[in-house]
Amino acid sequence: MELRSVRQSRARHLALLLLLACACAGGTAPASGAGGRWELLHRSIGVSAMHMQLLHNDRVIIFDRTDFGRSNLSLPGGRCRVNPRERVLPAGDCTAHSAEYDVAANAARPLFVFTDTWCSSGTVAPDGTLVQTGGWNDGYRNARTMPVCGGADESCDWSEKQDALAANRWYATNQILPDGRAFIIGGRRQFSYEFYPKADPSDTSVVQMPFLVQTRDPEENNLYPFVHLNIDGNLFIFAKNRAILLDYKRNKVVRTYPVLADGDPRNYPSSGSSVLLPLKPNPTEAEVLVCGGAPSSSYNSTKGGTRIFVPALTTCGRIKITDASPAWVIETMPSPRVMGDMILLPNGAEVAIINGAADGTAGWEAASTPNYAPVIYRPDHSPGDRFEEQAATGVPRLYHSSVVLLRDGRLLVGGSNPHIYYNFSDVRFPTELSLEAFSPEYLDPSNDVLRPRILNPSPTGAAASVTYGAKLALKFSVPASARRRRRGGAGAGGLGQVSVTMVAPSFTTHSFAMNQRLLFLEVARTAAVRGLAGTYYVSATMPATAVLAPPGYYMVFVVNGHVPSEGIWVHVQ
């Protein structure tokens, strides 16, 4: 884009940016929006949440990178990391660059990671182990595993395997496959993909992918490609401004999708975000949503003496990837957003768009106007009635922020390190070590009487184990319907339309929630439990195949109307 075009683009959105800047000057948040509420969980956990993954013990693994300098979280027992290849503190670093956050206890403990995890990727294996791959420097080709720790086991920590990958994977994307392996694609100057774990550990081959060469531009803008497992078993891969459908078993492109909108980039560093929209029972259609990003040349415009921060994109593109002649449908968000995260909410009716900026791009000091207010997108509403702005946070969440869905329905939000190294002063947006929780409107106290409570299987017990196509019996209660019955009312009272959803927890980093997936389960008629007012049984049928739901741990929710229960963990295999 020519400089003149950049300035024209900036002018078109200047009024909106001025409103955001006035509302948010000095790091204070604008007035609360329509719904949701924020809670500060920790002012500092000592580590910036560049990457986050929820495991089925309700603990979130958080990490940044090892070459930031010292963090604010000490390693226990005087332990220090001494790595001759470390670029900042080769003589020794006695601080942690990873932490395990216990949701129930609202407490974090330090973890020990040795090689550099900067801008890496991850997947949860079918047995629940976090498999984390790539990074920078000495971490380029490494694979690290983090098991599910039990109780107060302080010895549970990262393990690392050197040179486990065939290519350097820095800014790559992982997607779990139906066979439980991770598909790992891209990275800086890597126009290929590979699989992990490998059938033969000595296998150093990669599969070349011309699509990644074709979508690269002078700013790159095709890093961290968006990858979704389609219902036919092929992979939808979006890079820069367009997508393909890849049969990874044959290394064959089976479909090429149109360019999105005006062709502006949506991947890192012009970071938009993407989700595969919730899948219906026995789905025959699948839709992908891509929102936000930055106009071409936005990244380069933030460099040098001019330092122009181009307004981010306001558009979303939605496409039925299973259609015979797929086409993008364009929608407009309430405000521009780059570096936003998109998270599927457990009621299956809403998508949260959260974090990020209204201008600039990803990168060091490359954005100037935080976008403090999340937006809820309701895919089943009519066009023009799908977006709703929510209550705003007071914390800028810019480059290197992240978010994950918790089992209680809240969103855990952390990170923001828009500088090289940890920097807590003398900058406009200091490094953020805090954790917040955003509670969507369905968690408002006014909905408590409508909120289902799963009684069996117990939410606090071991994960229920189910097989593909099997029935899962759920016993739950709804307070409002119990009150109505006690008062002599007829019918179910507070019981609305009941649905059951299952959600794969995501590995979130750099504006993309990898492996995120939400499915509606087929349910039989909800039946009241005789003699127990407000208590019901519902039988849900699990997905038929691993193509629909790759093996592993999922959160299962009972939804009353639009209000979800707290989830339970279910192991699908």
Coordinates of C-alpha atoms in Angstrom, one line a residue:
M1 CA 0.0 0.0 0.0
E2 CA 1.4 3.5 -0.9
L3 CA 1.9 5.9 2.0
R4 CA -0.9 8.1 0.6
S5 CA -3.3 5.1 0.7
V6 CA -2.2 4.4 4.3
R7 CA -3.0 8.0 5.3
Q8 CA -6.4 7.8 3.5
S9 CA -7.2 4.6 5.4
R10 CA -6.2 6.2 8.6
A11 CA -8.4 9.2 8.0
R12 CA -11.4 7.0 7.3
H13 CA -11.2 5.7 10.9
L14 CA -9.8 8.7 12.7
A15 CA -13.0 9.6 14.4
L16 CA -13.4 6.1 15.8
L17 CA -9.8 6.0 17.1
L18 CA -10.1 9.4 18.7
L19 CA -13.2 8.1 20.6
L20 CA -11.2 5.0 21.7
A21 CA -8.2 7.0 22.7
C22 CA -10.2 9.6 24.7
A23 CA -12.1 6.8 26.5
C24 CA -9.0 4.8 27.2
A25 CA -6.2 7.4 27.7
G26 CA -3.8 6.7 30.5
G27 CA -4.7 3.0 30.7
T28 CA -8.2 3.5 32.1
A29 CA -11.1 1.6 30.6
P30 CA -14.1 3.1 28.9
A31 CA -17.5 2.8 30.5
S32 CA -18.9 -0.7 30.8
G33 CA -20.7 -2.0 27.8
A34 CA -23.8 -4.1 27.4
G35 CA -22.8 -7.3 29.2
G36 CA -20.2 -9.3 31.0
R37 CA -17.9 -8.4 33.9
W38 CA -14.2 -8.4 34.7
E39 CA -12.4 -9.7 37.7
L40 CA -8.7 -9.2 38.5
L41 CA -7.4 -12.6 39.7
H42 CA -3.7 -11.7 40.1
R43 CA -1.8 -8.5 39.7
S44 CA 1.2 -10.6 38.9
I45 CA 1.9 -14.3 38.5
G46 CA 5.5 -13.4 37.5
V47 CA 5.3 -14.6 33.9
S48 CA 3.6 -13.0 30.9
A49 CA 1.0 -15.3 29.4
M50 CA 2.2 -15.4 25.8
H51 CA 0.9 -19.0 25.5
M52 CA -1.9 -20.7 27.5
Q53 CA -3.4 -24.2 27.6
L54 CA -6.0 -25.6 30.0
L55 CA -5.5 -29.2 31.0
H56 CA -8.1 -31.6 32.3
N57 CA -7.0 -31.2 35.9
D58 CA -8.3 -27.6 35.7
R59 CA -4.8 -26.1 35.6
V60 CA -3.6 -23.8 32.9
I61 CA 0.0 -24.1 31.6
I62 CA 1.3 -20.6 30.9
F63 CA 4.7 -19.7 29.4
D64 CA 6.4 -16.9 27.5
R65 CA 10.0 -17.2 26.2
T66 CA 13.3 -17.8 27.9
D67 CA 15.3 -14.9 26.4
F68 CA 13.2 -12.1 28.0
G69 CA 15.7 -11.6 30.8
R70 CA 14.6 -12.3 34.4
S71 CA 11.0 -12.8 35.0
N72 CA 9.3 -11.9 38.4
L73 CA 8.8 -15.6 39.4
S74 CA 11.8 -17.3 41.1
L75 CA 12.5 -21.0 40.5
P76 CA 12.2 -23.0 43.7
G77 CA 15.0 -24.4 45.8
G78 CA 17.6 -22.0 44.4
R79 CA 17.4 -23.7 41.0
C80 CA 18.8 -21.8 38.0
R81 CA 18.8 -22.3 34.3
V82 CA 22.3 -22.3 32.8
N83 CA 22.2 -22.5 29.1
P84 CA 25.3 -21.5 27.0
R85 CA 23.0 -20.8 24.0
E86 CA 20.9 -18.3 26.0
R87 CA 21.2 -14.9 24.4
V88 CA 20.4 -12.7 27.4
L89 CA 21.6 -14.5 30.6
P90 CA 23.9 -17.3 29.5
A91 CA 25.6 -17.4 32.9
G92 CA 22.4 -18.3 34.6
D93 CA 18.8 -17.4 35.1
C94 CA 17.1 -18.3 38.4
T95 CA 13.6 -17.2 37.3
A96 CA 10.8 -19.2 35.7
H97 CA 9.4 -18.6 32.2
S98 CA 6.5 -21.0 32.7
A99 CA 3.9 -21.4 35.4
E100 CA 1.1 -23.8 36.2
Y101 CA -2.1 -21.9 37.3
D102 CA -4.5 -23.8 39.5
V103 CA -7.9 -22.4 38.7
A104 CA -9.7 -23.6 41.9
A105 CA -6.9 -22.4 44.2
N106 CA -6.3 -19.2 42.1
A107 CA -2.6 -19.8 42.6
A108 CA 0.4 -20.3 40.3
R109 CA 3.6 -22.3 40.8
P110 CA 6.8 -22.0 38.7
L111 CA 7.7 -24.5 36.1
F112 CA 11.2 -25.1 34.5
V113 CA 11.5 -24.8 30.8
F114 CA 15.1 -25.0 29.3
T115 CA 15.0 -24.1 25.6
D116 CA 13.4 -21.1 24.1
T117 CA 9.6 -21.3 23.6
W118 CA 9.3 -17.9 21.9
C119 CA 6.3 -17.9 19.4
S120 CA 5.8 -21.6 19.5
S121 CA 2.8 -23.9 19.2
G122 CA 1.1 -26.8 20.9
T123 CA -1.5 -29.6 21.0
V124 CA -2.9 -31.8 23.7
A125 CA -2.3 -35.5 23.1
P126 CA -5.2 -38.0 23.5
D127 CA -3.9 -39.0 26.9
G128 CA -4.1 -35.4 28.1
T129 CA -0.4 -34.5 27.9
L130 CA 0.4 -31.1 26.5
V131 CA 2.8 -31.5 23.5
Q132 CA 4.5 -28.2 22.8
T133 CA 6.7 -27.7 19.8
G134 CA 9.2 -25.3 18.3
G135 CA 10.3 -21.9 19.3
W136 CA 13.4 -19.9 18.6
N137 CA 17.2 -20.3 18.8
D138 CA 17.8 -23.6 20.7
G139 CA 14.1 -24.3 20.7
Y140 CA 13.5 -24.3 16.9
R141 CA 13.1 -28.1 16.6
N142 CA 12.4 -29.1 20.1
A143 CA 9.3 -30.9 21.5
R144 CA 8.3 -30.5 25.1
T145 CA 5.7 -32.3 27.1
M146 CA 3.9 -31.3 30.2
P147 CA 1.9 -34.1 31.9
V148 CA -1.3 -33.6 33.9
C149 CA -0.1 -33.1 37.5
G150 CA -2.0 -34.6 40.4
G151 CA -2.7 -33.0 43.7
A152 CA 0.2 -31.0 45.1
D153 CA 3.0 -32.7 43.1
E154 CA 5.6 -30.0 43.0
S155 CA 8.0 -32.3 41.0
C156 CA 5.7 -32.4 38.0
D157 CA 7.4 -30.4 35.3
W158 CA 8.3 -30.0 31.6
S159 CA 10.3 -32.7 29.8
E160 CA 12.2 -31.8 26.6
K161 CA 13.3 -33.7 23.5
Q162 CA 16.0 -32.1 21.5
D163 CA 15.7 -32.0 17.7
A164 CA 12.4 -33.9 17.6
L165 CA 11.1 -31.9 14.6
A166 CA 12.4 -32.1 11.1
A167 CA 12.3 -28.3 10.4
N168 CA 12.6 -25.1 12.4
R169 CA 9.1 -24.2 13.7
W170 CA 8.9 -20.6 14.8
Y171 CA 5.4 -19.0 14.3
A172 CA 4.0 -22.4 13.2
T173 CA 0.5 -23.8 13.9
N174 CA -0.5 -27.2 15.3
Q175 CA -3.7 -29.1 14.7
I176 CA -4.6 -32.4 16.3
L177 CA -5.6 -35.1 13.8
P178 CA -8.1 -38.0 14.1
D179 CA -5.3 -40.4 14.8
G180 CA -4.0 -38.3 17.7
R181 CA -0.9 -36.9 16.0
A182 CA -0.2 -33.2 15.6
F183 CA -0.1 -31.7 12.1
I184 CA 2.5 -28.9 12.3
I185 CA 2.6 -26.3 9.5
G186 CA 4.6 -23.3 8.6
G187 CA 6.9 -21.0 10.6
R188 CA 9.3 -18.4 9.5
R189 CA 10.9 -19.3 6.2
Q190 CA 9.3 -22.8 6.5
F191 CA 7.0 -23.6 3.6
S192 CA 6.2 -27.1 4.7
Y193 CA 4.4 -29.3 7.2
E194 CA 5.2 -32.4 9.2
F195 CA 3.6 -34.7 11.8
Y196 CA 4.4 -35.3 15.5
P197 CA 5.1 -37.8 17.0
K198 CA 6.8 -39.6 14.2
A199 CA 6.4 -43.3 13.4
D200 CA 10.2 -43.3 12.9
P201 CA 12.1 -41.0 15.2
S202 CA 14.9 -40.8 12.6
D203 CA 12.5 -39.4 10.0
T204 CA 13.8 -35.9 9.0
S205 CA 11.5 -35.4 6.0
V206 CA 9.0 -32.6 5.6
V207 CA 6.2 -32.1 3.1
Q208 CA 6.6 -29.1 0.9
M209 CA 3.6 -26.7 0.6
P210 CA 3.6 -24.3 -2.3
F211 CA 0.5 -22.5 -0.8
L212 CA 2.7 -21.0 1.9
V213 CA 5.2 -19.7 -0.7
Q214 CA 2.3 -18.2 -2.7
T215 CA 0.8 -16.4 0.3
R216 CA 4.0 -14.8 1.6
D217 CA 4.6 -11.1 1.1
P218 CA 7.4 -8.7 2.1
E219 CA 5.9 -8.5 5.7
E220 CA 5.3 -12.3 5.6
N221 CA 1.7 -12.1 6.8
N222 CA 1.1 -15.8 6.5
L223 CA 2.6 -16.9 9.8
Y224 CA 0.6 -18.8 12.3
P225 CA -1.8 -20.0 9.6
F226 CA -5.4 -20.7 10.7
V227 CA -6.0 -24.5 10.5
H228 CA -9.3 -26.2 11.2
L229 CA -10.2 -29.9 10.8
N230 CA -13.1 -30.2 8.4
I231 CA -16.0 -32.7 8.9
D232 CA -14.7 -34.6 5.8
G233 CA -11.3 -35.2 7.5
N234 CA -9.4 -32.7 5.3
L235 CA -7.7 -29.6 6.7
F236 CA -9.0 -26.0 6.0
I237 CA -5.8 -23.9 5.9
F238 CA -6.0 -20.1 5.8
A239 CA -3.0 -17.9 5.2
K240 CA -2.8 -14.2 4.5
N241 CA -6.1 -13.7 2.7
R242 CA -7.2 -17.0 1.2
A243 CA -7.5 -20.7 2.0
I244 CA -7.3 -24.2 0.7
L245 CA -8.6 -27.6 1.7
L246 CA -5.8 -30.0 2.1
D247 CA -6.0 -33.8 2.0
Y248 CA -2.9 -34.3 4.2
K249 CA -2.9 -38.0 3.7
R250 CA -2.2 -37.6 0.0
N251 CA -0.7 -34.1 0.1
K252 CA -3.3 -32.9 -2.3
V253 CA -5.1 -29.6 -2.4
V254 CA -8.7 -30.7 -3.0
R255 CA -10.3 -27.2 -3.0
T256 CA -9.1 -23.6 -3.4
Y257 CA -11.3 -20.9 -1.7
P258 CA -11.8 -17.3 -2.9
V259 CA -9.7 -14.4 -1.7
L260 CA -11.3 -12.8 1.4
A261 CA -12.9 -9.4 0.9
D262 CA -10.4 -6.8 -0.4
G263 CA -7.4 -9.1 0.0
D264 CA -5.9 -7.5 3.1
P265 CA -4.0 -9.9 5.3
R266 CA -5.4 -11.6 8.3
N267 CA -2.4 -13.7 9.6
Y268 CA 0.6 -12.7 11.7
P269 CA 1.8 -10.0 11.8
S270 CA -1.4 -8.5 10.5
S271 CA -3.0 -10.7 13.1
G272 CA -6.7 -11.4 12.8
S273 CA -8.3 -14.5 14.3
S274 CA -10.4 -17.4 13.2
V275 CA -12.8 -20.1 14.5
L276 CA -14.6 -23.1 13.1
L277 CA -18.2 -22.3 14.1
P278 CA -20.0 -24.8 16.3
L279 CA -20.9 -28.1 14.6
K280 CA -24.5 -29.4 14.8
P281 CA -25.2 -33.1 15.6
N282 CA -24.2 -35.4 12.7
P283 CA -23.1 -32.3 10.7
T284 CA -23.3 -31.9 7.0
E285 CA -22.1 -28.3 6.9
A286 CA -19.1 -26.5 8.4
E287 CA -18.5 -22.8 8.6
V288 CA -15.3 -20.8 9.3
L289 CA -15.3 -17.2 10.6
V290 CA -12.3 -14.9 10.2
C291 CA -12.3 -11.5 12.0
G292 CA -10.0 -8.5 12.1
G293 CA -6.5 -8.1 10.8
A294 CA -4.7 -5.1 9.3
P295 CA -4.4 -3.5 5.9
S296 CA -1.5 -4.4 3.7
S297 CA 1.8 -2.6 4.7
S298 CA 0.5 -1.8 8.2
Y299 CA 3.5 -3.6 9.8
N300 CA 6.1 -1.7 7.8
S301 CA 4.3 1.6 8.4
T302 CA 5.0 1.3 12.1
K303 CA 8.8 1.2 11.5
G304 CA 11.3 3.9 10.8
G305 CA 10.8 7.6 11.5
T306 CA 7.1 8.0 10.3
R307 CA 5.6 5.5 12.8
I308 CA 2.1 5.5 11.2
F309 CA -0.4 3.2 13.0
V310 CA -2.9 2.3 10.4
P311 CA -6.4 1.5 11.7
A312 CA -7.1 -2.2 11.9
L313 CA -9.7 -3.9 9.9
T314 CA -13.4 -3.9 11.0
T315 CA -14.5 -6.8 8.8
C316 CA -15.2 -10.4 9.4
G317 CA -15.5 -13.0 6.6
R318 CA -17.7 -16.1 7.1
I319 CA -17.7 -19.0 4.7
K320 CA -19.4 -22.4 4.4
I321 CA -16.3 -24.5 3.6
T322 CA -18.4 -27.5 2.7
D323 CA -20.5 -25.7 0.0
A324 CA -20.0 -26.8 -3.6
S325 CA -19.4 -23.1 -4.6
P326 CA -18.2 -21.4 -1.3
A327 CA -18.2 -17.7 -1.0
W328 CA -17.3 -15.2 1.8
V329 CA -20.0 -13.3 3.5
I330 CA -18.7 -10.0 4.9
E331 CA -19.8 -8.5 8.2
T332 CA -18.7 -5.5 10.1
M333 CA -17.6 -5.5 13.7
P334 CA -18.4 -2.5 16.1
S335 CA -14.8 -1.4 16.1
P336 CA -11.5 -2.2 14.3
R337 CA -9.4 -5.0 15.8
V338 CA -6.0 -6.5 15.3
M339 CA -4.4 -9.1 17.6
G340 CA -7.8 -10.1 18.9
D341 CA -8.6 -13.6 20.1
M342 CA -11.7 -15.6 19.2
I343 CA -13.1 -18.1 21.7
L344 CA -16.2 -20.3 21.3
L345 CA -18.4 -20.0 24.3
P346 CA -19.9 -23.1 25.8
N347 CA -23.5 -22.3 25.1
G348 CA -22.7 -22.9 21.4
A349 CA -24.5 -19.7 20.6
E350 CA -21.8 -17.1 21.0
V351 CA -18.2 -16.3 20.1
A352 CA -16.1 -13.9 22.1
I353 CA -13.8 -11.6 20.3
I354 CA -11.4 -10.2 22.9
N355 CA -8.0 -8.5 23.4
G356 CA -6.0 -6.6 20.8
A357 CA -5.7 -3.1 19.4
A358 CA -7.6 -0.8 17.1
D359 CA -4.6 0.1 15.0
G360 CA -1.1 -1.2 14.1
T361 CA -0.1 -4.8 14.0
A362 CA 1.6 -7.5 16.0
G363 CA 5.2 -6.8 16.8
W364 CA 7.4 -4.7 19.1
E365 CA 5.8 -1.3 19.8
A366 CA 3.6 -1.8 16.7
A367 CA 0.2 -0.7 18.1
S368 CA -0.9 2.5 19.8
T369 CA -4.6 2.1 20.7
P370 CA -5.8 -0.9 22.8
N371 CA -9.2 -2.2 22.1
Y372 CA -10.5 -2.7 25.7
A373 CA -14.0 -3.9 25.0
P374 CA -14.7 -7.5 24.0
V375 CA -17.4 -8.2 21.4
I376 CA -19.9 -11.1 21.4
Y377 CA -20.8 -12.6 18.0
R378 CA -23.9 -14.6 17.7
P379 CA -23.7 -16.7 14.5
D380 CA -27.4 -17.8 14.5
H381 CA -28.8 -14.3 14.7
S382 CA -29.8 -12.4 11.6
P383 CA -27.1 -10.5 9.7
G384 CA -26.8 -7.0 11.2
D385 CA -27.8 -8.3 14.6
R386 CA -24.9 -10.5 15.4
F387 CA -22.4 -8.3 17.3
E388 CA -22.7 -6.8 20.8
E389 CA -20.0 -4.9 22.5
Q390 CA -19.3 -5.9 26.1
A391 CA -18.0 -4.4 29.3
A392 CA -14.4 -3.1 28.9
T393 CA -11.3 -4.1 30.9
G394 CA -8.9 -1.5 32.2
V395 CA -5.8 -3.5 31.1
P396 CA -4.3 -3.1 27.7
R397 CA -3.9 -6.6 26.1
L398 CA -1.7 -6.1 23.1
Y399 CA 1.1 -8.2 21.5
H400 CA 1.6 -11.5 23.2
S401 CA -1.7 -11.6 25.1
S402 CA -3.8 -14.7 25.2
V403 CA -7.1 -16.2 26.5
V404 CA -8.6 -19.6 27.2
L405 CA -12.0 -20.9 28.2
L406 CA -12.3 -22.4 31.7
R407 CA -14.6 -25.2 32.8
D408 CA -16.7 -22.7 34.8
G409 CA -17.5 -20.7 31.7
R410 CA -15.2 -17.8 32.4
L411 CA -12.5 -16.6 30.0
L412 CA -9.0 -16.5 31.6
V413 CA -7.1 -13.5 30.1
G414 CA -3.4 -12.7 30.5
G415 CA -0.3 -11.5 28.8
S416 CA 0.8 -8.5 26.8
N417 CA 4.4 -7.9 26.2
P418 CA 4.7 -5.4 23.4
H419 CA 8.4 -4.8 23.9
I420 CA 11.6 -6.8 23.6
Y421 CA 12.4 -8.1 27.1
Y422 CA 10.4 -7.5 30.2
N423 CA 9.8 -3.8 30.5
F424 CA 7.7 -2.4 33.4
S425 CA 8.5 1.3 33.2
D426 CA 9.3 4.2 30.9
V427 CA 7.0 2.7 28.2
R428 CA 3.4 3.5 27.4
F429 CA 2.2 -0.1 27.7
P430 CA 4.3 -2.0 30.3
T431 CA 4.7 -5.7 30.3
E432 CA 1.6 -7.4 31.8
L433 CA 2.0 -10.1 34.4
S434 CA -1.6 -10.0 35.6
L435 CA -4.4 -12.5 35.1
E436 CA -8.1 -11.5 34.7
A437 CA -11.3 -13.4 34.2
F438 CA -14.0 -12.2 31.9
S439 CA -17.5 -13.6 32.8
P440 CA -19.9 -13.4 29.9
E441 CA -23.5 -12.4 30.4
Y442 CA -24.7 -15.9 31.0
L443 CA -22.7 -15.9 34.3
D444 CA -24.6 -12.8 35.5
P445 CA -26.3 -13.5 38.9
S446 CA -29.6 -12.9 37.3
N447 CA -29.2 -16.2 35.4
D448 CA -28.3 -18.3 38.5
V449 CA -31.9 -19.7 38.7
L450 CA -31.7 -20.8 35.1
R451 CA -28.1 -22.3 35.3
P452 CA -28.1 -26.1 35.1
R453 CA -25.9 -28.0 37.6
I454 CA -24.6 -31.3 36.4
L455 CA -24.9 -33.8 39.3
N456 CA -23.7 -37.0 37.6
P457 CA -21.1 -37.6 36.4
S458 CA -19.6 -35.4 39.1
P459 CA -17.9 -32.2 37.9
T460 CA -15.3 -32.7 40.6
G461 CA -14.6 -36.4 39.9
A462 CA -12.5 -38.1 37.4
A463 CA -13.2 -37.6 33.8
A464 CA -16.0 -39.7 32.4
S465 CA -14.6 -42.1 29.7
V466 CA -16.8 -42.6 26.6
T467 CA -16.3 -44.1 23.2
Y468 CA -17.4 -42.8 19.8
G469 CA -21.1 -43.1 19.2
A470 CA -21.8 -44.1 22.8
K471 CA -24.5 -42.6 25.1
L472 CA -23.5 -40.3 27.9
A473 CA -26.2 -40.0 30.6
L474 CA -26.3 -36.7 32.4
K475 CA -28.2 -35.9 35.6
F476 CA -28.7 -32.2 36.2
S477 CA -30.8 -29.8 38.2
V478 CA -32.2 -26.3 37.4
P479 CA -33.1 -24.1 40.4
A480 CA -36.0 -22.2 38.8
S481 CA -37.8 -25.3 37.8
A482 CA -37.5 -26.7 41.3
R483 CA -39.0 -23.5 42.8
R484 CA -41.9 -23.6 40.3
R485 CA -42.8 -27.2 41.2
R486 CA -42.5 -26.5 45.0
R487 CA -45.0 -23.7 44.5
G488 CA -47.4 -26.0 42.7
G489 CA -46.8 -24.7 39.2
A490 CA -47.2 -26.9 36.2
G491 CA -44.5 -28.0 33.8
A492 CA -40.8 -27.5 34.0
G493 CA -40.9 -23.8 34.8
G494 CA -37.4 -22.5 34.5
L495 CA -36.4 -25.3 32.1
G496 CA -36.0 -24.1 28.5
Q497 CA -34.7 -25.8 25.4
V498 CA -31.9 -28.2 26.7
S499 CA -28.8 -28.8 24.6
V500 CA -25.5 -30.5 25.3
T501 CA -22.2 -29.2 24.0
M502 CA -18.6 -30.5 24.1
V503 CA -15.6 -28.2 23.8
A504 CA -12.0 -29.0 23.1
P505 CA -9.8 -26.7 25.1
S506 CA -7.5 -24.6 23.0
F507 CA -3.8 -23.8 22.9
T508 CA -3.9 -20.1 22.5
T509 CA -1.1 -17.8 21.3
H510 CA -0.7 -14.9 18.9
S511 CA -4.4 -14.4 18.3
F512 CA -5.3 -18.0 17.4
A513 CA -6.8 -20.7 19.6
M514 CA -5.3 -23.9 18.1
N515 CA -7.4 -27.1 18.2
Q516 CA -10.4 -25.2 19.5
R517 CA -13.7 -27.1 18.6
L518 CA -17.3 -27.1 19.8
L519 CA -19.9 -29.7 18.9
F520 CA -23.5 -30.0 19.8
L521 CA -24.4 -33.5 20.8
E522 CA -27.5 -35.3 19.7
V523 CA -29.8 -35.4 22.8
A524 CA -32.9 -37.5 23.6
R525 CA -35.9 -36.0 25.3
T526 CA -35.1 -34.5 28.7
A527 CA -36.9 -36.5 31.5
A528 CA -37.7 -35.3 35.0
V529 CA -36.5 -37.4 37.9
R530 CA -39.4 -38.6 39.8
G531 CA -39.5 -37.3 43.4
L532 CA -36.7 -34.8 42.9
A533 CA -38.1 -31.4 42.0
G534 CA -36.1 -29.6 39.3
T535 CA -33.9 -32.6 38.6
Y536 CA -33.6 -34.2 35.1
Y537 CA -31.9 -36.8 33.0
V538 CA -30.7 -36.2 29.5
S539 CA -28.9 -38.7 27.3
A540 CA -26.4 -37.4 24.8
T541 CA -24.9 -39.3 21.9
M542 CA -21.2 -38.8 21.4
P543 CA -19.8 -38.0 17.9
A544 CA -19.6 -41.0 15.7
T545 CA -16.0 -40.7 14.6
A546 CA -12.6 -39.2 15.4
V547 CA -12.9 -37.0 12.3
L548 CA -15.7 -35.1 14.1
A549 CA -13.9 -35.1 17.5
P550 CA -10.3 -36.1 17.6
P551 CA -9.5 -38.3 20.6
G552 CA -8.8 -36.6 23.9
Y553 CA -10.3 -34.6 26.8
Y554 CA -13.3 -32.3 26.2
M555 CA -15.5 -30.2 28.5
V556 CA -19.1 -31.1 28.3
F557 CA -21.8 -28.6 29.2
V558 CA -25.6 -28.8 29.7
V559 CA -27.2 -25.7 28.3
N560 CA -30.6 -24.4 29.4
G561 CA -31.7 -21.9 26.7
H562 CA -28.5 -19.9 26.4
V563 CA -27.2 -20.5 30.0
P564 CA -24.5 -23.2 30.3
S565 CA -23.7 -25.3 33.3
E566 CA -20.3 -25.7 34.7
G567 CA -18.7 -28.3 32.5
I568 CA -17.5 -31.8 33.3
W569 CA -14.4 -33.4 31.8
V570 CA -15.0 -36.3 29.4
H571 CA -12.4 -38.5 27.8
V572 CA -13.3 -39.5 24.3
Q573 CA -11.5 -42.4 22.7

